[in-house]
Amino acid sequence: MKLHRPLVAAVAALTMMAASSLAHANYVSIARESVTMRSGPGTKHTAQWTLSKGYPLKVTARSGKWVKVRDFENDTGWVYKPMTSQVPHHIVKASTANLRSGPATRYKLVGKAGYGEVLRALDQRDRWVKVRTDAGVQGWVARSLLWGW
């Protein structure tokens, strides 16, 4: 059976979109003001530390309604999945990240973000991400300076 080119193109596009969303599905962010990360999947396990709203995490395993996660410094623990969201956030992995008015170094500087700062992702173009800081400053940051992909 011979497939029509438009059908093949549509199937290819859907496959790429599914693969892309699966890659992002491996990341969650904290949805509450604070969430406790634990040593195991349940409240009887030791509390390791508290994570703030928006903090991005990579999901590495699941157990019931709990997810095992890893942060940008490779620390691991468990969080209760209903207290997370798919709202995209990133964390600055460089000592300083320049926020620019557009997605390139030729655009003017509108702010800076420091190591470990959580940024809300708003848009993406090529190797740049439009972000918003907790203070409300919006700007574009080079993707290579961020963790959470």
mmCIF file of the C-alpha atoms, coordinates in Angstrom:
data_MODEL
# 
_entry.id   MODEL 
# 
loop_
_atom_site.group_PDB 
_atom_site.id 
_atom_site.type_symbol 
_atom_site.label_atom_id 
_atom_site.label_alt_id 
_atom_site.label_comp_id 
_atom_site.label_asym_id 
_atom_site.label_entity_id 
_atom_site.label_seq_id 
_atom_site.pdbx_PDB_ins_code 
_atom_site.Cartn_x 
_atom_site.Cartn_y 
_atom_site.Cartn_z 
_atom_site.occupancy 
_atom_site.B_iso_or_equiv 
_atom_site.pdbx_formal_charge 
_atom_site.auth_seq_id 
_atom_site.auth_comp_id 
_atom_site.auth_asym_id 
_atom_site.auth_atom_id 
_atom_site.pdbx_PDB_model_num 
ATOM 1   C CA . MET A 1 1   ? 0.000  0.000  0.000  1.00 0.00 ? 1   MET A CA 1 
ATOM 2   C CA . LYS A 1 2   ? 1.348  3.402  -0.968 1.00 0.00 ? 2   LYS A CA 1 
ATOM 3   C CA . LEU A 1 3   ? 0.942  6.278  1.517  1.00 0.00 ? 3   LEU A CA 1 
ATOM 4   C CA . HIS A 1 4   ? 0.199  9.801  0.396  1.00 0.00 ? 4   HIS A CA 1 
ATOM 5   C CA . ARG A 1 5   ? 2.920  12.360 1.118  1.00 0.00 ? 5   ARG A CA 1 
ATOM 6   C CA . PRO A 1 6   ? 0.667  14.675 3.207  1.00 0.00 ? 6   PRO A CA 1 
ATOM 7   C CA . LEU A 1 7   ? -0.291 11.741 5.432  1.00 0.00 ? 7   LEU A CA 1 
ATOM 8   C CA . VAL A 1 8   ? 3.347  10.716 5.896  1.00 0.00 ? 8   VAL A CA 1 
ATOM 9   C CA . ALA A 1 9   ? 4.285  14.310 6.765  1.00 0.00 ? 9   ALA A CA 1 
ATOM 10  C CA . ALA A 1 10  ? 1.419  14.571 9.271  1.00 0.00 ? 10  ALA A CA 1 
ATOM 11  C CA . VAL A 1 11  ? 2.394  11.303 10.971 1.00 0.00 ? 11  VAL A CA 1 
ATOM 12  C CA . ALA A 1 12  ? 6.039  12.420 11.147 1.00 0.00 ? 12  ALA A CA 1 
ATOM 13  C CA . ALA A 1 13  ? 5.046  15.770 12.678 1.00 0.00 ? 13  ALA A CA 1 
ATOM 14  C CA . LEU A 1 14  ? 2.824  14.106 15.299 1.00 0.00 ? 14  LEU A CA 1 
ATOM 15  C CA . THR A 1 15  ? 5.607  11.667 16.176 1.00 0.00 ? 15  THR A CA 1 
ATOM 16  C CA . MET A 1 16  ? 8.100  14.521 16.695 1.00 0.00 ? 16  MET A CA 1 
ATOM 17  C CA . MET A 1 17  ? 5.598  16.458 18.843 1.00 0.00 ? 17  MET A CA 1 
ATOM 18  C CA . ALA A 1 18  ? 4.931  13.378 20.983 1.00 0.00 ? 18  ALA A CA 1 
ATOM 19  C CA . ALA A 1 19  ? 8.655  12.751 21.450 1.00 0.00 ? 19  ALA A CA 1 
ATOM 20  C CA . SER A 1 20  ? 9.176  16.395 22.415 1.00 0.00 ? 20  SER A CA 1 
ATOM 21  C CA . SER A 1 21  ? 6.365  16.348 24.980 1.00 0.00 ? 21  SER A CA 1 
ATOM 22  C CA . LEU A 1 22  ? 7.676  13.082 26.417 1.00 0.00 ? 22  LEU A CA 1 
ATOM 23  C CA . ALA A 1 23  ? 11.078 14.675 26.957 1.00 0.00 ? 23  ALA A CA 1 
ATOM 24  C CA . HIS A 1 24  ? 9.455  17.567 28.860 1.00 0.00 ? 24  HIS A CA 1 
ATOM 25  C CA . ALA A 1 25  ? 7.153  15.143 30.726 1.00 0.00 ? 25  ALA A CA 1 
ATOM 26  C CA . ASN A 1 26  ? 10.247 13.964 32.628 1.00 0.00 ? 26  ASN A CA 1 
ATOM 27  C CA . TYR A 1 27  ? 10.391 17.330 34.406 1.00 0.00 ? 27  TYR A CA 1 
ATOM 28  C CA . VAL A 1 28  ? 8.047  18.737 37.027 1.00 0.00 ? 28  VAL A CA 1 
ATOM 29  C CA . SER A 1 29  ? 8.070  21.888 39.104 1.00 0.00 ? 29  SER A CA 1 
ATOM 30  C CA . ILE A 1 30  ? 6.878  22.484 42.639 1.00 0.00 ? 30  ILE A CA 1 
ATOM 31  C CA . ALA A 1 31  ? 3.262  23.716 42.565 1.00 0.00 ? 31  ALA A CA 1 
ATOM 32  C CA . ARG A 1 32  ? 2.868  24.771 46.234 1.00 0.00 ? 32  ARG A CA 1 
ATOM 33  C CA . GLU A 1 33  ? 4.620  27.451 48.272 1.00 0.00 ? 33  GLU A CA 1 
ATOM 34  C CA . SER A 1 34  ? 6.800  24.732 49.789 1.00 0.00 ? 34  SER A CA 1 
ATOM 35  C CA . VAL A 1 35  ? 7.031  20.960 49.477 1.00 0.00 ? 35  VAL A CA 1 
ATOM 36  C CA . THR A 1 36  ? 9.099  18.544 51.555 1.00 0.00 ? 36  THR A CA 1 
ATOM 37  C CA . MET A 1 37  ? 11.483 16.245 49.711 1.00 0.00 ? 37  MET A CA 1 
ATOM 38  C CA . ARG A 1 38  ? 11.772 12.897 51.484 1.00 0.00 ? 38  ARG A CA 1 
ATOM 39  C CA . SER A 1 39  ? 14.204 9.980  51.509 1.00 0.00 ? 39  SER A CA 1 
ATOM 40  C CA . GLY A 1 40  ? 11.515 7.577  50.277 1.00 0.00 ? 40  GLY A CA 1 
ATOM 41  C CA . PRO A 1 41  ? 8.008  7.481  48.779 1.00 0.00 ? 41  PRO A CA 1 
ATOM 42  C CA . GLY A 1 42  ? 5.805  8.335  51.765 1.00 0.00 ? 42  GLY A CA 1 
ATOM 43  C CA . THR A 1 43  ? 5.394  10.645 54.748 1.00 0.00 ? 43  THR A CA 1 
ATOM 44  C CA . LYS A 1 44  ? 6.998  8.087  57.080 1.00 0.00 ? 44  LYS A CA 1 
ATOM 45  C CA . HIS A 1 45  ? 10.332 8.624  55.320 1.00 0.00 ? 45  HIS A CA 1 
ATOM 46  C CA . THR A 1 46  ? 12.792 11.224 56.585 1.00 0.00 ? 46  THR A CA 1 
ATOM 47  C CA . ALA A 1 47  ? 12.330 14.813 55.410 1.00 0.00 ? 47  ALA A CA 1 
ATOM 48  C CA . GLN A 1 48  ? 15.483 15.873 53.574 1.00 0.00 ? 48  GLN A CA 1 
ATOM 49  C CA . TRP A 1 49  ? 14.724 19.511 52.752 1.00 0.00 ? 49  TRP A CA 1 
ATOM 50  C CA . THR A 1 50  ? 12.003 21.894 51.633 1.00 0.00 ? 50  THR A CA 1 
ATOM 51  C CA . LEU A 1 51  ? 11.605 23.008 48.025 1.00 0.00 ? 51  LEU A CA 1 
ATOM 52  C CA . SER A 1 52  ? 10.039 26.339 47.036 1.00 0.00 ? 52  SER A CA 1 
ATOM 53  C CA . LYS A 1 53  ? 7.337  27.004 44.464 1.00 0.00 ? 53  LYS A CA 1 
ATOM 54  C CA . GLY A 1 54  ? 8.517  26.633 40.872 1.00 0.00 ? 54  GLY A CA 1 
ATOM 55  C CA . TYR A 1 55  ? 11.657 24.629 41.700 1.00 0.00 ? 55  TYR A CA 1 
ATOM 56  C CA . PRO A 1 56  ? 12.278 22.324 38.695 1.00 0.00 ? 56  PRO A CA 1 
ATOM 57  C CA . LEU A 1 57  ? 13.020 18.616 39.147 1.00 0.00 ? 57  LEU A CA 1 
ATOM 58  C CA . LYS A 1 58  ? 13.767 15.703 36.821 1.00 0.00 ? 58  LYS A CA 1 
ATOM 59  C CA . VAL A 1 59  ? 11.582 12.649 37.466 1.00 0.00 ? 59  VAL A CA 1 
ATOM 60  C CA . THR A 1 60  ? 13.673 9.454  37.626 1.00 0.00 ? 60  THR A CA 1 
ATOM 61  C CA . ALA A 1 61  ? 11.186 6.931  39.079 1.00 0.00 ? 61  ALA A CA 1 
ATOM 62  C CA . ARG A 1 62  ? 7.599  6.539  40.290 1.00 0.00 ? 62  ARG A CA 1 
ATOM 63  C CA . SER A 1 63  ? 5.943  4.719  43.195 1.00 0.00 ? 63  SER A CA 1 
ATOM 64  C CA . GLY A 1 64  ? 2.202  5.204  43.494 1.00 0.00 ? 64  GLY A CA 1 
ATOM 65  C CA . LYS A 1 65  ? 1.535  8.934  43.843 1.00 0.00 ? 65  LYS A CA 1 
ATOM 66  C CA . TRP A 1 66  ? 5.183  9.664  44.656 1.00 0.00 ? 66  TRP A CA 1 
ATOM 67  C CA . VAL A 1 67  ? 7.958  10.557 42.224 1.00 0.00 ? 67  VAL A CA 1 
ATOM 68  C CA . LYS A 1 68  ? 11.676 10.160 42.732 1.00 0.00 ? 68  LYS A CA 1 
ATOM 69  C CA . VAL A 1 69  ? 13.381 13.313 41.524 1.00 0.00 ? 69  VAL A CA 1 
ATOM 70  C CA . ARG A 1 70  ? 16.806 14.787 40.894 1.00 0.00 ? 70  ARG A CA 1 
ATOM 71  C CA . ASP A 1 71  ? 17.665 18.467 41.028 1.00 0.00 ? 71  ASP A CA 1 
ATOM 72  C CA . PHE A 1 72  ? 20.246 20.494 39.107 1.00 0.00 ? 72  PHE A CA 1 
ATOM 73  C CA . GLU A 1 73  ? 22.961 19.628 41.632 1.00 0.00 ? 73  GLU A CA 1 
ATOM 74  C CA . ASN A 1 74  ? 22.186 15.867 41.337 1.00 0.00 ? 74  ASN A CA 1 
ATOM 75  C CA . ASP A 1 75  ? 20.565 15.651 44.779 1.00 0.00 ? 75  ASP A CA 1 
ATOM 76  C CA . THR A 1 76  ? 17.781 13.047 44.826 1.00 0.00 ? 76  THR A CA 1 
ATOM 77  C CA . GLY A 1 77  ? 14.666 12.421 46.892 1.00 0.00 ? 77  GLY A CA 1 
ATOM 78  C CA . TRP A 1 78  ? 10.925 11.807 46.691 1.00 0.00 ? 78  TRP A CA 1 
ATOM 79  C CA . VAL A 1 79  ? 8.033  14.286 46.412 1.00 0.00 ? 79  VAL A CA 1 
ATOM 80  C CA . TYR A 1 80  ? 4.276  13.772 46.384 1.00 0.00 ? 80  TYR A CA 1 
ATOM 81  C CA . LYS A 1 81  ? 3.252  14.042 42.705 1.00 0.00 ? 81  LYS A CA 1 
ATOM 82  C CA . PRO A 1 82  ? -0.031 15.979 43.322 1.00 0.00 ? 82  PRO A CA 1 
ATOM 83  C CA . MET A 1 83  ? 2.106  18.824 44.733 1.00 0.00 ? 83  MET A CA 1 
ATOM 84  C CA . THR A 1 84  ? 3.950  19.227 41.442 1.00 0.00 ? 84  THR A CA 1 
ATOM 85  C CA . SER A 1 85  ? 2.950  20.644 38.068 1.00 0.00 ? 85  SER A CA 1 
ATOM 86  C CA . GLN A 1 86  ? 4.013  20.658 34.434 1.00 0.00 ? 86  GLN A CA 1 
ATOM 87  C CA . VAL A 1 87  ? 4.396  24.470 34.445 1.00 0.00 ? 87  VAL A CA 1 
ATOM 88  C CA . PRO A 1 88  ? 7.889  24.926 32.966 1.00 0.00 ? 88  PRO A CA 1 
ATOM 89  C CA . HIS A 1 89  ? 10.539 26.418 35.221 1.00 0.00 ? 89  HIS A CA 1 
ATOM 90  C CA . HIS A 1 90  ? 14.303 26.446 34.893 1.00 0.00 ? 90  HIS A CA 1 
ATOM 91  C CA . ILE A 1 91  ? 17.128 27.091 37.282 1.00 0.00 ? 91  ILE A CA 1 
ATOM 92  C CA . VAL A 1 92  ? 20.273 29.096 36.609 1.00 0.00 ? 92  VAL A CA 1 
ATOM 93  C CA . LYS A 1 93  ? 23.289 26.762 36.533 1.00 0.00 ? 93  LYS A CA 1 
ATOM 94  C CA . ALA A 1 94  ? 25.855 29.484 35.715 1.00 0.00 ? 94  ALA A CA 1 
ATOM 95  C CA . SER A 1 95  ? 27.224 31.913 38.291 1.00 0.00 ? 95  SER A CA 1 
ATOM 96  C CA . THR A 1 96  ? 25.325 34.712 36.514 1.00 0.00 ? 96  THR A CA 1 
ATOM 97  C CA . ALA A 1 97  ? 22.866 34.739 33.625 1.00 0.00 ? 97  ALA A CA 1 
ATOM 98  C CA . ASN A 1 98  ? 22.133 37.905 31.673 1.00 0.00 ? 98  ASN A CA 1 
ATOM 99  C CA . LEU A 1 99  ? 18.469 38.617 30.898 1.00 0.00 ? 99  LEU A CA 1 
ATOM 100 C CA . ARG A 1 100 ? 18.128 40.393 27.558 1.00 0.00 ? 100 ARG A CA 1 
ATOM 101 C CA . SER A 1 101 ? 15.308 42.212 25.765 1.00 0.00 ? 101 SER A CA 1 
ATOM 102 C CA . GLY A 1 102 ? 15.462 39.734 22.864 1.00 0.00 ? 102 GLY A CA 1 
ATOM 103 C CA . PRO A 1 103 ? 16.792 36.259 22.010 1.00 0.00 ? 103 PRO A CA 1 
ATOM 104 C CA . ALA A 1 104 ? 20.413 37.134 21.149 1.00 0.00 ? 104 ALA A CA 1 
ATOM 105 C CA . THR A 1 105 ? 23.457 38.792 22.742 1.00 0.00 ? 105 THR A CA 1 
ATOM 106 C CA . ARG A 1 106 ? 22.954 41.924 20.616 1.00 0.00 ? 106 ARG A CA 1 
ATOM 107 C CA . TYR A 1 107 ? 19.829 42.838 22.642 1.00 0.00 ? 107 TYR A CA 1 
ATOM 108 C CA . LYS A 1 108 ? 20.120 45.144 25.643 1.00 0.00 ? 108 LYS A CA 1 
ATOM 109 C CA . LEU A 1 109 ? 20.552 43.823 29.160 1.00 0.00 ? 109 LEU A CA 1 
ATOM 110 C CA . VAL A 1 110 ? 17.344 44.049 31.245 1.00 0.00 ? 110 VAL A CA 1 
ATOM 111 C CA . GLY A 1 111 ? 18.481 42.139 34.321 1.00 0.00 ? 111 GLY A CA 1 
ATOM 112 C CA . LYS A 1 112 ? 20.588 39.361 35.788 1.00 0.00 ? 112 LYS A CA 1 
ATOM 113 C CA . ALA A 1 113 ? 19.879 36.083 37.560 1.00 0.00 ? 113 ALA A CA 1 
ATOM 114 C CA . GLY A 1 114 ? 22.283 34.241 39.841 1.00 0.00 ? 114 GLY A CA 1 
ATOM 115 C CA . TYR A 1 115 ? 23.227 30.616 40.411 1.00 0.00 ? 115 TYR A CA 1 
ATOM 116 C CA . GLY A 1 116 ? 20.304 28.580 41.738 1.00 0.00 ? 116 GLY A CA 1 
ATOM 117 C CA . GLU A 1 117 ? 17.664 31.193 40.905 1.00 0.00 ? 117 GLU A CA 1 
ATOM 118 C CA . VAL A 1 118 ? 14.360 29.726 39.704 1.00 0.00 ? 118 VAL A CA 1 
ATOM 119 C CA . LEU A 1 119 ? 12.911 31.291 36.543 1.00 0.00 ? 119 LEU A CA 1 
ATOM 120 C CA . ARG A 1 120 ? 9.464  30.752 35.001 1.00 0.00 ? 120 ARG A CA 1 
ATOM 121 C CA . ALA A 1 121 ? 9.776  29.809 31.310 1.00 0.00 ? 121 ALA A CA 1 
ATOM 122 C CA . LEU A 1 122 ? 7.455  31.812 29.043 1.00 0.00 ? 122 LEU A CA 1 
ATOM 123 C CA . ASP A 1 123 ? 8.699  31.122 25.507 1.00 0.00 ? 123 ASP A CA 1 
ATOM 124 C CA . GLN A 1 124 ? 11.571 29.539 23.613 1.00 0.00 ? 124 GLN A CA 1 
ATOM 125 C CA . ARG A 1 125 ? 13.388 30.370 20.379 1.00 0.00 ? 125 ARG A CA 1 
ATOM 126 C CA . ASP A 1 126 ? 16.321 28.325 19.164 1.00 0.00 ? 126 ASP A CA 1 
ATOM 127 C CA . ARG A 1 127 ? 18.928 28.469 21.941 1.00 0.00 ? 127 ARG A CA 1 
ATOM 128 C CA . TRP A 1 128 ? 17.122 31.119 24.000 1.00 0.00 ? 128 TRP A CA 1 
ATOM 129 C CA . VAL A 1 129 ? 14.378 31.016 26.640 1.00 0.00 ? 129 VAL A CA 1 
ATOM 130 C CA . LYS A 1 130 ? 12.129 33.908 27.627 1.00 0.00 ? 130 LYS A CA 1 
ATOM 131 C CA . VAL A 1 131 ? 11.801 33.878 31.416 1.00 0.00 ? 131 VAL A CA 1 
ATOM 132 C CA . ARG A 1 132 ? 10.268 35.794 34.294 1.00 0.00 ? 132 ARG A CA 1 
ATOM 133 C CA . THR A 1 133 ? 11.970 36.225 37.665 1.00 0.00 ? 133 THR A CA 1 
ATOM 134 C CA . ASP A 1 134 ? 10.152 36.212 41.016 1.00 0.00 ? 134 ASP A CA 1 
ATOM 135 C CA . ALA A 1 135 ? 10.487 40.010 40.954 1.00 0.00 ? 135 ALA A CA 1 
ATOM 136 C CA . GLY A 1 136 ? 8.568  40.106 37.643 1.00 0.00 ? 136 GLY A CA 1 
ATOM 137 C CA . VAL A 1 137 ? 11.493 40.986 35.370 1.00 0.00 ? 137 VAL A CA 1 
ATOM 138 C CA . GLN A 1 138 ? 11.102 39.361 31.945 1.00 0.00 ? 138 GLN A CA 1 
ATOM 139 C CA . GLY A 1 139 ? 13.944 38.693 29.574 1.00 0.00 ? 139 GLY A CA 1 
ATOM 140 C CA . TRP A 1 140 ? 15.683 36.202 27.329 1.00 0.00 ? 140 TRP A CA 1 
ATOM 141 C CA . VAL A 1 141 ? 18.417 33.890 28.659 1.00 0.00 ? 141 VAL A CA 1 
ATOM 142 C CA . ALA A 1 142 ? 20.761 31.615 26.724 1.00 0.00 ? 142 ALA A CA 1 
ATOM 143 C CA . ARG A 1 143 ? 19.443 28.072 27.171 1.00 0.00 ? 143 ARG A CA 1 
ATOM 144 C CA . SER A 1 144 ? 22.955 26.763 27.931 1.00 0.00 ? 144 SER A CA 1 
ATOM 145 C CA . LEU A 1 145 ? 22.903 28.727 31.227 1.00 0.00 ? 145 LEU A CA 1 
ATOM 146 C CA . LEU A 1 146 ? 19.743 26.994 32.460 1.00 0.00 ? 146 LEU A CA 1 
ATOM 147 C CA . TRP A 1 147 ? 18.851 23.552 33.830 1.00 0.00 ? 147 TRP A CA 1 
ATOM 148 C CA . GLY A 1 148 ? 15.488 21.861 33.455 1.00 0.00 ? 148 GLY A CA 1 
ATOM 149 C CA . TRP A 1 149 ? 15.314 20.431 29.948 1.00 0.00 ? 149 TRP A CA 1 
# 
